[in-house]
Structure formats: C-alpha cells, structure tokens
XYZ file of C-alpha atoms in Angstrom:
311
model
C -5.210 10.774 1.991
C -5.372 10.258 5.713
C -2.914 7.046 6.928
C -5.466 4.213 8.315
C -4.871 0.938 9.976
C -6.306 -2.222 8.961
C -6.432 -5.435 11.203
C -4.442 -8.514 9.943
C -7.018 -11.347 10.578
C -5.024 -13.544 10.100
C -3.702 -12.565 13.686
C -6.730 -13.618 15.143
C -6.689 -17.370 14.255
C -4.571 -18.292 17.326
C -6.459 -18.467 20.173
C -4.714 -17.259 23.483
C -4.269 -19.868 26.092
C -6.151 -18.584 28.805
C -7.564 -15.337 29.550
C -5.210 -13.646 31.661
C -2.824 -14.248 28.332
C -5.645 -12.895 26.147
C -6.072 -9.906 28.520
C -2.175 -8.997 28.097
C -2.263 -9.631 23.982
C -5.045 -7.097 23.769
C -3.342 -4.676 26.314
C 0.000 -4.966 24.435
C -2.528 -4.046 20.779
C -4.111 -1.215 22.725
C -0.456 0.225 23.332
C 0.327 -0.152 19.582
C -3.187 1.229 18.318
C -2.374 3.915 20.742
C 1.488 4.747 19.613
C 0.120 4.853 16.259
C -2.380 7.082 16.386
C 0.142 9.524 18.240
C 2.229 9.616 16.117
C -0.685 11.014 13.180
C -2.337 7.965 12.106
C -5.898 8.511 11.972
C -8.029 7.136 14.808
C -9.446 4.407 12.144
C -8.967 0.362 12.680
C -10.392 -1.246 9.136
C -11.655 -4.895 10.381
C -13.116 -7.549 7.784
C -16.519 -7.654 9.561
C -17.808 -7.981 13.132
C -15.202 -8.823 15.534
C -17.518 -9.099 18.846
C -17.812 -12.609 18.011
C -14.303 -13.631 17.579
C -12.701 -15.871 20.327
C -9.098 -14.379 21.779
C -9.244 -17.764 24.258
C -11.123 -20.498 25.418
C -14.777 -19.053 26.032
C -13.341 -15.389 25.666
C -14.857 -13.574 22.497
C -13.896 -10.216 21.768
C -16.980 -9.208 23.177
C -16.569 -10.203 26.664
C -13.519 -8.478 26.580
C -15.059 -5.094 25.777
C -17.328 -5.899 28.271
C -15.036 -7.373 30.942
C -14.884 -4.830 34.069
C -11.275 -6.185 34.587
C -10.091 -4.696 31.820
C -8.758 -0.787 32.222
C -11.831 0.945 31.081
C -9.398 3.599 28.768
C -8.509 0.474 27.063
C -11.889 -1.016 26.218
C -12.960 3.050 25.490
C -10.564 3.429 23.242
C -10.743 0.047 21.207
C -14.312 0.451 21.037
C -13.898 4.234 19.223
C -11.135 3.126 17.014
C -13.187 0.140 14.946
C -16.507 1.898 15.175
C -15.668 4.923 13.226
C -15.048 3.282 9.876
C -16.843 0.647 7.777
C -15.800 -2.364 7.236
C -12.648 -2.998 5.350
C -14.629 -5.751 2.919
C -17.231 -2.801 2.155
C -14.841 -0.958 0.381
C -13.054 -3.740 -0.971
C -16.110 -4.292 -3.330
C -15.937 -0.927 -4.887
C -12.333 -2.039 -5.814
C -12.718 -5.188 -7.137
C -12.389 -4.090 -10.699
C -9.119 -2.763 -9.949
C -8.355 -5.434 -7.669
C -8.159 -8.810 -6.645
C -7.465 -9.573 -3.292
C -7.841 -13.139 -3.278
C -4.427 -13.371 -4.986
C -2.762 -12.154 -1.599
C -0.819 -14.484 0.520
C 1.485 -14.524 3.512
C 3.461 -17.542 4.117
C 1.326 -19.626 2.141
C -2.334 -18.226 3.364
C -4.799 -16.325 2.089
C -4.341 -12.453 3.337
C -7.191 -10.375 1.903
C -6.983 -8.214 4.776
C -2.849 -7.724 4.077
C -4.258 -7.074 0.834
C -6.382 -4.352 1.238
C -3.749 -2.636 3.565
C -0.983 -2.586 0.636
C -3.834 -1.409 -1.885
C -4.952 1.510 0.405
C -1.259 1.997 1.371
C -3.001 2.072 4.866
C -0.381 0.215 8.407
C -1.588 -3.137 9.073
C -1.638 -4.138 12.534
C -1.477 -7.406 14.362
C -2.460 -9.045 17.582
C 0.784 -10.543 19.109
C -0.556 -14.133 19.225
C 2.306 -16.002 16.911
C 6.060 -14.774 16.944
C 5.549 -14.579 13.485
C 3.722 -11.043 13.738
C 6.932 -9.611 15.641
C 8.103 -7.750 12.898
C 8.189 -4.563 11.404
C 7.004 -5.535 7.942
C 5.753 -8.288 6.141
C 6.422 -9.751 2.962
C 3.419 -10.732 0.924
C 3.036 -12.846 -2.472
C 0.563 -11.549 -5.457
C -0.302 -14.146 -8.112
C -2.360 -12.799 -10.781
C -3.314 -13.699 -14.462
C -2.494 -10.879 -16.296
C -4.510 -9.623 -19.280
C -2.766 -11.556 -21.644
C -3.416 -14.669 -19.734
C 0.114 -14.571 -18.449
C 0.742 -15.445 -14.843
C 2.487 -12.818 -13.101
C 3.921 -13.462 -9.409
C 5.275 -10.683 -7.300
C 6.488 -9.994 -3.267
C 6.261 -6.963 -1.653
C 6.552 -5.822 1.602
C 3.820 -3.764 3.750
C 4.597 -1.580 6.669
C 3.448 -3.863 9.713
C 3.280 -3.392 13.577
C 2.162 -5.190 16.472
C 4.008 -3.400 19.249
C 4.690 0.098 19.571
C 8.182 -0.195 19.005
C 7.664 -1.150 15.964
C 5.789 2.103 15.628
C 8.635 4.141 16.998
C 10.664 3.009 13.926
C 7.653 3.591 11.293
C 7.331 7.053 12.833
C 9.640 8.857 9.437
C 7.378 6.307 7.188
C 4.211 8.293 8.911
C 5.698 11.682 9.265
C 6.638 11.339 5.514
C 3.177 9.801 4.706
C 1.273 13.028 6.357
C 3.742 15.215 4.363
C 3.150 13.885 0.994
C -0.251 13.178 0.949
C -2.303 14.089 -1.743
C -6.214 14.656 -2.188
C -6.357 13.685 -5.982
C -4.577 13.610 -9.106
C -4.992 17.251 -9.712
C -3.420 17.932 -6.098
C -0.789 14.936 -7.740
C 0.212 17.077 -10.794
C -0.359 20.673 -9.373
C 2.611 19.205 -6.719
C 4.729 17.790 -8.863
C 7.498 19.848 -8.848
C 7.598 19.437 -4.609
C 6.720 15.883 -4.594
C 9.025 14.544 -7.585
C 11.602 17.001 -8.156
C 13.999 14.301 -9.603
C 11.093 13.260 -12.499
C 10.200 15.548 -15.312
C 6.615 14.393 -16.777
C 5.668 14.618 -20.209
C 2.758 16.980 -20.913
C 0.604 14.577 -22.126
C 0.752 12.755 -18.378
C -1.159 15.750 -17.175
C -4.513 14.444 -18.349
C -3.696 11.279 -17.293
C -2.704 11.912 -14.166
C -5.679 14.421 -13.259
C -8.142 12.206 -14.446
C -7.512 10.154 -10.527
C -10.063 11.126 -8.457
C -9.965 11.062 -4.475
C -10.542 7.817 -2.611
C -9.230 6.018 -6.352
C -6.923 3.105 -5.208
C -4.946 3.775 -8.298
C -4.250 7.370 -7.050
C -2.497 5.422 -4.050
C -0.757 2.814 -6.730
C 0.027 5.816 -9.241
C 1.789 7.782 -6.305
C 3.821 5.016 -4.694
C 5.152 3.953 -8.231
C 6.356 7.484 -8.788
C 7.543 8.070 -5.668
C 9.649 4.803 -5.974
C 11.052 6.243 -9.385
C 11.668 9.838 -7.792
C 14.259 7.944 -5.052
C 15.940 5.918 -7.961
C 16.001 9.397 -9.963
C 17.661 11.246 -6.315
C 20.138 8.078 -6.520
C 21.507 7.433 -9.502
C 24.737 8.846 -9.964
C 26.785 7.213 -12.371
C 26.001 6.417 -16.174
C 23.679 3.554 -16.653
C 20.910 3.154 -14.483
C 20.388 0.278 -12.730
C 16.811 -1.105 -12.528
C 17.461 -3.073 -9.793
C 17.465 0.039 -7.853
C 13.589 0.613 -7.978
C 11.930 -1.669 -5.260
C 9.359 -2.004 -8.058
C 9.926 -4.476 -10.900
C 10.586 -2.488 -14.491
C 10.466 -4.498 -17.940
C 10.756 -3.403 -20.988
C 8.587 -4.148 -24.511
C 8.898 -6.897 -25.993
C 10.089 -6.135 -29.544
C 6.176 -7.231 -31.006
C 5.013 -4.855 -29.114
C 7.680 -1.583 -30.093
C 7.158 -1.967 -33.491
C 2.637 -2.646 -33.305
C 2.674 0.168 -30.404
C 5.274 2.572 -31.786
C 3.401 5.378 -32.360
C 1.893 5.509 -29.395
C 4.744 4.762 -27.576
C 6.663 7.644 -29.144
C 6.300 10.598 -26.841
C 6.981 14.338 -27.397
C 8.912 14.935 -23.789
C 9.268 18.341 -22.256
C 12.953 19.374 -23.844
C 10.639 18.857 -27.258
C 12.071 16.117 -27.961
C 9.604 12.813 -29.095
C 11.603 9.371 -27.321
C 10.079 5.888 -27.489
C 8.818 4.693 -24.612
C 10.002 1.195 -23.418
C 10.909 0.626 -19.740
C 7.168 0.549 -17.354
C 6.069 -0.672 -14.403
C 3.067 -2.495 -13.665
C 0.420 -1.133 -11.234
C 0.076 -5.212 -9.742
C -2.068 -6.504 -9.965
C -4.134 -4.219 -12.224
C -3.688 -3.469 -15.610
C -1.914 0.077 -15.264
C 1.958 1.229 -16.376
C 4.212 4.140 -16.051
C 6.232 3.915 -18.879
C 9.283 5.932 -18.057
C 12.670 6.913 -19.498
C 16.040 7.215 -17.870
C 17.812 10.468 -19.495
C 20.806 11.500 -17.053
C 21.647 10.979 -13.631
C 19.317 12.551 -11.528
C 16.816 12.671 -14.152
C 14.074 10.330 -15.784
C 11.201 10.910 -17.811
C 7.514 9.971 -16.894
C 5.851 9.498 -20.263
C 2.534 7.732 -19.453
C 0.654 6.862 -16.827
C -2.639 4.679 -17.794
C -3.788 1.549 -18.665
C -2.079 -0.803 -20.963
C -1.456 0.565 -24.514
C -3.448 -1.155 -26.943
C-alpha cells in the first residue's frame, strides 16, 4: 500500500494576513509536498472536498492563487497535479464508516476528521504553516469511542506530521521503511511473515484470519501496525518479564468473566503444539478488532488471533 498524504484542514482555518504572507505559506507547503514526494511518497494530496474556494487571506481563495501569474508557475503546476489525482478524502471515508468513526478524532480539543483519516490509512498528514502549532514533526491526537459494551474508551496517539521539509528529512527512515514493508493484502501479510515479523510466531489458526484482509481494507493497515508494534517489543525484550509498557499500543488483559465464558475459544493450539490461553490483546481503536497475543521468551511472543471480538 502506496504512502499518501492527506491535508490537515484544520490548517486552513487561519487566514494569512495579507497576501504576500499567503504567497510564502503556500510556497513553504509546495517545498514540503515536494520533499515528500522525493523521498517515495506517492504524488497524492487527500483533501476533504473542494479547496478552490477556501480563503488563505483577506480576498485570496485558493483559487486565485492557482490562478495568480505571480506565483512560480512549477508551483501552481505541481499543486494543481498533486490534489487532482485522488478523490476526495471524505469519499472514502464513507466506505469506512463501519469500521470507523472519525468524528471521535480530536487535536487539542477540535474536531480532526481529516487527522483521522490520515492515522486510519496510515497515510503523512500535512499542514499549511499558518499557526506555530503545526511546526512539528508529529501530532498527538485523542480517540473517544463507546465501545461495544457501551464502555467509553479514550486513547492518544501520535501521527507522522509535516509542514516543512525538514520535517520530511527526519520522516525519510519512517518512509523508506514504509515502502519496504508494504503489503498488498493479507495473503501478501501472512505469505511475508517470516520477513516482516521474524520476532512473532503466529498460530496456525491466524492464517485464515489474517488472509481473509483484502487490499484497500483499513483493518489490513490497523492489523499490520499492531503487529509490527508487537514485532519491536518481541526484537526488545531481553530480560524475563515483559513489560507492556513497552508496546506504544495499549495491551489489557481478560477480565476473569470473560476467561472462564470464553475459555475455549480462547485456548489456542500454538505452533510448538502446545494449546495456551489467550489473555493479553490489543484493541484495533476504535473498531471492534484484537490480537490476542502471548509473551513466551525473550525475543519471542505468540500471535494467537487476529479478528473481531470473541463472543
């Protein structure tokens, strides 16, 4: 799955003060979109609808920018191929909405569906430089979400953010890794295992599971980030006792209710042939999808299920 960009509206609220200022903000973007892409992110901007009417300053829309001979030509050019190539980032949203609720996104207190859809497509949101707030190389969003059983569940997580190519220049192992790991669909997922995870040893039962994702699935981009957060704990553990607080994602165990009503299903034959029960999970927030996992050794831990909630 290619790395996109999607545009953090929220960037766009502050209006420049005058249009020499609004010229600069968009030349100092252009630089960024242009870093990016050079460094093998696709040549895709996702925007939340049509931005030719949105005002960078005083009686400046977007759209007299793009039409402003003042403004380097390349730079107009180029803008104009990067957000025309790909459909709107709200489009695709809807497909997801099962999945997904991006209305329970926030950054510093506002609404951020457009954050949102970046951190479920795993995709590098960009800013315009209009607040000093946006001068930073990620940002920390807050999901709120009513779980299944009614239980509200808040989280923070950080997205990969830029809004001036230096910012790029340190994302540039994030993006090199990105490219390198990439996967089409489950089946790519599983048949890669061994390469991608070699620090997780998955049940066989997880093949199924696992194979069922298909391309352009946002879980397939939840399922992989999840595991590829356990493979680094797996590479780093060294000592007995593994330490939970060592996966950037939050890992709970079941409640003792649920062991004892679930235990058969949560008993899983693992690949040394022996059957474990399954405890320790993570969430895929805010759907309704775990990884149960088990910690055997050191340098080892056990996927046993990947799926929705056991029930």
């Amino acid at each position: 799955m290619d790395i996109e960009m999607v545009l953090n509206e929220l960037s766009l609220q502050t209006l420049a003060p005058d249009i020499p200022t609004a010229k600069q903000w968009m030349s100092n973007f252009i630089q960024t979109l242009r870093k990016a892409t050079s460094s093998g992110v696709k040549r895709v901007v996702r925007t939340q609808d049509d931005m030719n009417g949105l005002q960078l300053a005083p009686e400046y829309p977007l759209a007299k920018w793009r039409n402003d001979p003042t403004v380097n030509r390349e730079e107009r050019s180029f803008f104009r191929l990067l957000t025309t190539k790909a459909p709107f980032w709200t489009d695709v949203a809807e497909e997801i909405k099962s999945k997904f609720d991006l209305s329970d996104v926030f950054y510093q207190g506002k609404l951020a569906p457009g954050l949102g859809f970046a951190w479920v497509s795993d995709s590098l949101a960009v800013s315009l430089l209009s607040e000093q707030i946006w001068d930073e190389y990620y940002l920390r969003l807050e999901i709120t979400k009513l779980d299944e059983d009614n239980d509200l569940i808040e989280e923070q997580l950080e997205i990969v953010h830029a809004s001036r190519s230096q910012h790029i220049k340190t994302h540039t192992n994030w993006i090199q890794n990105r490219i390198r790991t990439r996967v089409k669909d489950g089946v790519d997922l599983w048949q890669r295992q061994n390469e991608l995870f070699p620090h997780l040893k998955f049940c066989q039962s997880v093949g199924p599971q696992i194979c069922n994702l298909l391309a352009g699935d946002p879980m397939l981009t939840q399922v992989k980030k999840r595991l590829f957060d356990l493979e680094e704990a797996s590479q780093n553990w060294k000592e007995a006792g593994f330490n939970l607080e060592t996966l950037s994602s939050k890992a709970t165990p079941e409640s003792n209710s649920r062991l004892q009503n679930f235990k058969n299903k949560l008993t899983i034959q693992c690949p040394d042939r022996q059957s474990r029960l399954f405890s320790l999970h993570l969430r895929m927030t805010p759907g309704a999808w775990r990884i149960y996992f088990f910690p055997l050794t050191p340098g080892s831990i056990i996927i046993g299920y990947v799926g929705h909630k056991i029930l």
